[in-house]
Amino acid sequence: MIGDSFSASVVPHRYHFTTVAERKLNDVDIYNMGLSGIGPEEYLYLLSHEGLPLKPEAVILNLFIGNDLTNTRTGTGISQFLNQWFDRGNVRIWFLPERLMVISAER
């Protein structure tokens, strides 16, 4: 699995879709290469330099329609970070309060 924060997720490990898939498929090892803040260009790099050397039987690319279908990387440093969070086309800031409440309830 290659993707961004959608793949890396803040979902507890036992409930993450890759963990559930491994449990259901028994003899299948799933490597989750999800990294927050990366996009399709970095997916290709991960595939070439990290994924393919593992000689996988299959590769699943996790595209998030909220920010993976267009180039959302504008600016550098803090301006790029703020753009990712507050860009109208990006939904991260919308889900933040809900995710924080879920994490808090689990503790």
PDB file of C-alpha atoms in Angstrom:
ATOM      1  CA  MET A   1       0.000   0.000   0.000  1.00  0.00           C
ATOM      2  CA  ILE A   2       1.371   3.383  -0.965  1.00  0.00           C
ATOM      3  CA  GLY A   3      -0.367   6.607  -0.014  1.00  0.00           C
ATOM      4  CA  ASP A   4      -0.430   9.733   2.130  1.00  0.00           C
ATOM      5  CA  SER A   5      -1.995  10.454   5.526  1.00  0.00           C
ATOM      6  CA  PHE A   6      -5.125   8.603   4.410  1.00  0.00           C
ATOM      7  CA  SER A   7      -2.997   5.454   4.298  1.00  0.00           C
ATOM      8  CA  ALA A   8      -0.919   6.259   7.382  1.00  0.00           C
ATOM      9  CA  SER A   9      -4.053   7.304   9.276  1.00  0.00           C
ATOM     10  CA  VAL A  10      -4.747   8.118  12.898  1.00  0.00           C
ATOM     11  CA  VAL A  11      -7.049   5.122  13.166  1.00  0.00           C
ATOM     12  CA  PRO A  12      -5.874   2.708  15.881  1.00  0.00           C
ATOM     13  CA  HIS A  13      -3.633   0.044  14.323  1.00  0.00           C
ATOM     14  CA  ARG A  14      -6.035  -2.868  14.942  1.00  0.00           C
ATOM     15  CA  TYR A  15      -8.819  -1.037  13.052  1.00  0.00           C
ATOM     16  CA  HIS A  16      -6.767   0.285  10.140  1.00  0.00           C
ATOM     17  CA  PHE A  17      -7.843  -1.127   6.779  1.00  0.00           C
ATOM     18  CA  THR A  18      -4.422  -2.684   6.129  1.00  0.00           C
ATOM     19  CA  THR A  19      -4.440  -4.497   9.496  1.00  0.00           C
ATOM     20  CA  VAL A  20      -8.005  -5.712   8.947  1.00  0.00           C
ATOM     21  CA  ALA A  21      -7.067  -6.947   5.457  1.00  0.00           C
ATOM     22  CA  GLU A  22      -4.055  -8.863   6.837  1.00  0.00           C
ATOM     23  CA  ARG A  23      -6.267 -10.490   9.458  1.00  0.00           C
ATOM     24  CA  LYS A  24      -8.910 -11.504   6.908  1.00  0.00           C
ATOM     25  CA  LEU A  25      -6.433 -12.737   4.277  1.00  0.00           C
ATOM     26  CA  ASN A  26      -4.346 -14.804   6.749  1.00  0.00           C
ATOM     27  CA  ASP A  27      -1.247 -15.682   4.668  1.00  0.00           C
ATOM     28  CA  VAL A  28      -0.771 -12.222   3.158  1.00  0.00           C
ATOM     29  CA  ASP A  29       1.788  -9.693   4.380  1.00  0.00           C
ATOM     30  CA  ILE A  30       0.761  -6.098   3.732  1.00  0.00           C
ATOM     31  CA  TYR A  31       3.327  -3.312   3.879  1.00  0.00           C
ATOM     32  CA  ASN A  32       1.801   0.092   4.530  1.00  0.00           C
ATOM     33  CA  MET A  33       3.948   2.838   3.025  1.00  0.00           C
ATOM     34  CA  GLY A  34       1.613   5.660   3.987  1.00  0.00           C
ATOM     35  CA  LEU A  35       3.339   8.947   4.832  1.00  0.00           C
ATOM     36  CA  SER A  36       1.564  12.165   5.745  1.00  0.00           C
ATOM     37  CA  GLY A  37       2.075  15.098   3.432  1.00  0.00           C
ATOM     38  CA  ILE A  38       3.241  13.261   0.328  1.00  0.00           C
ATOM     39  CA  GLY A  39       1.578  13.119  -3.072  1.00  0.00           C
ATOM     40  CA  PRO A  40       1.642  11.184  -6.339  1.00  0.00           C
ATOM     41  CA  GLU A  41       5.195  12.261  -7.242  1.00  0.00           C
ATOM     42  CA  GLU A  42       6.472  10.835  -3.963  1.00  0.00           C
ATOM     43  CA  TYR A  43       4.332   7.695  -4.443  1.00  0.00           C
ATOM     44  CA  LEU A  44       6.328   6.941  -7.580  1.00  0.00           C
ATOM     45  CA  TYR A  45       9.586   7.438  -5.693  1.00  0.00           C
ATOM     46  CA  LEU A  46       8.419   5.133  -2.886  1.00  0.00           C
ATOM     47  CA  LEU A  47       7.337   2.510  -5.386  1.00  0.00           C
ATOM     48  CA  SER A  48      10.640   2.606  -7.257  1.00  0.00           C
ATOM     49  CA  HIS A  49      13.012   2.784  -4.287  1.00  0.00           C
ATOM     50  CA  GLU A  50      11.168   1.033  -1.456  1.00  0.00           C
ATOM     51  CA  GLY A  51       8.238  -0.983  -2.825  1.00  0.00           C
ATOM     52  CA  LEU A  52       9.567  -2.797  -5.881  1.00  0.00           C
ATOM     53  CA  PRO A  53      12.760  -4.002  -4.129  1.00  0.00           C
ATOM     54  CA  LEU A  54      10.434  -6.008  -1.822  1.00  0.00           C
ATOM     55  CA  LYS A  55       9.244  -7.921  -4.926  1.00  0.00           C
ATOM     56  CA  PRO A  56       5.515  -7.545  -4.156  1.00  0.00           C
ATOM     57  CA  GLU A  57       2.874  -9.677  -5.827  1.00  0.00           C
ATOM     58  CA  ALA A  58       0.646  -6.598  -6.022  1.00  0.00           C
ATOM     59  CA  VAL A  59       0.848  -2.875  -5.322  1.00  0.00           C
ATOM     60  CA  ILE A  60      -2.167  -0.875  -4.214  1.00  0.00           C
ATOM     61  CA  LEU A  61      -2.052   2.880  -4.636  1.00  0.00           C
ATOM     62  CA  ASN A  62      -4.306   4.717  -2.189  1.00  0.00           C
ATOM     63  CA  LEU A  63      -5.449   7.936  -3.842  1.00  0.00           C
ATOM     64  CA  PHE A  64      -7.420  10.384  -1.731  1.00  0.00           C
ATOM     65  CA  ILE A  65      -9.686  12.481  -3.946  1.00  0.00           C
ATOM     66  CA  GLY A  66      -9.424  15.392  -1.501  1.00  0.00           C
ATOM     67  CA  ASN A  67      -5.841  16.240  -2.427  1.00  0.00           C
ATOM     68  CA  ASP A  68      -4.207  13.585  -4.630  1.00  0.00           C
ATOM     69  CA  LEU A  69      -5.832  14.295  -7.992  1.00  0.00           C
ATOM     70  CA  THR A  70      -4.417  17.800  -8.397  1.00  0.00           C
ATOM     71  CA  ASN A  71      -1.086  19.339  -7.543  1.00  0.00           C
ATOM     72  CA  THR A  72      -1.731  20.919  -4.139  1.00  0.00           C
ATOM     73  CA  ARG A  73       1.919  21.554  -3.374  1.00  0.00           C
ATOM     74  CA  THR A  74       2.409  25.303  -3.627  1.00  0.00           C
ATOM     75  CA  GLY A  75       4.847  27.383  -1.653  1.00  0.00           C
ATOM     76  CA  THR A  76       7.588  26.125   0.609  1.00  0.00           C
ATOM     77  CA  GLY A  77       8.122  25.555   4.302  1.00  0.00           C
ATOM     78  CA  ILE A  78       5.449  26.981   6.576  1.00  0.00           C
ATOM     79  CA  SER A  79       3.407  28.432   3.692  1.00  0.00           C
ATOM     80  CA  GLN A  80       3.158  24.972   2.114  1.00  0.00           C
ATOM     81  CA  PHE A  81       2.145  23.473   5.475  1.00  0.00           C
ATOM     82  CA  LEU A  82      -0.539  26.106   6.064  1.00  0.00           C
ATOM     83  CA  ASN A  83      -1.800  25.772   2.496  1.00  0.00           C
ATOM     84  CA  GLN A  84      -2.287  22.031   3.005  1.00  0.00           C
ATOM     85  CA  TRP A  85      -4.407  22.626   6.115  1.00  0.00           C
ATOM     86  CA  PHE A  86      -6.426  25.672   5.106  1.00  0.00           C
ATOM     87  CA  ASP A  87      -6.814  25.234   1.352  1.00  0.00           C
ATOM     88  CA  ARG A  88     -10.534  25.200   0.558  1.00  0.00           C
ATOM     89  CA  GLY A  89     -10.094  22.072  -1.589  1.00  0.00           C
ATOM     90  CA  ASN A  90      -8.411  20.191   1.249  1.00  0.00           C
ATOM     91  CA  VAL A  91     -10.569  18.544   3.903  1.00  0.00           C
ATOM     92  CA  ARG A  92      -8.044  17.918   6.711  1.00  0.00           C
ATOM     93  CA  ILE A  93      -9.125  20.832   8.877  1.00  0.00           C
ATOM     94  CA  TRP A  94     -12.752  19.685   8.623  1.00  0.00           C
ATOM     95  CA  PHE A  95     -12.034  16.283  10.193  1.00  0.00           C
ATOM     96  CA  LEU A  96      -9.539  17.390  12.840  1.00  0.00           C
ATOM     97  CA  PRO A  97     -12.014  18.014  15.729  1.00  0.00           C
ATOM     98  CA  GLU A  98     -13.774  14.691  15.100  1.00  0.00           C
ATOM     99  CA  ARG A  99     -10.501  12.759  15.012  1.00  0.00           C
ATOM    100  CA  LEU A 100      -9.265  14.421  18.199  1.00  0.00           C
ATOM    101  CA  MET A 101     -12.487  13.435  19.986  1.00  0.00           C
ATOM    102  CA  VAL A 102     -12.119   9.813  18.847  1.00  0.00           C
ATOM    103  CA  ILE A 103      -8.517   9.685  20.038  1.00  0.00           C
ATOM    104  CA  SER A 104      -9.500  11.266  23.349  1.00  0.00           C
ATOM    105  CA  ALA A 105     -12.344   8.761  23.856  1.00  0.00           C
ATOM    106  CA  GLU A 106      -9.977   5.821  23.263  1.00  0.00           C
ATOM    107  CA  ARG A 107      -7.663   6.968  26.028  1.00  0.00           C
TER     108      ARG A 107
END
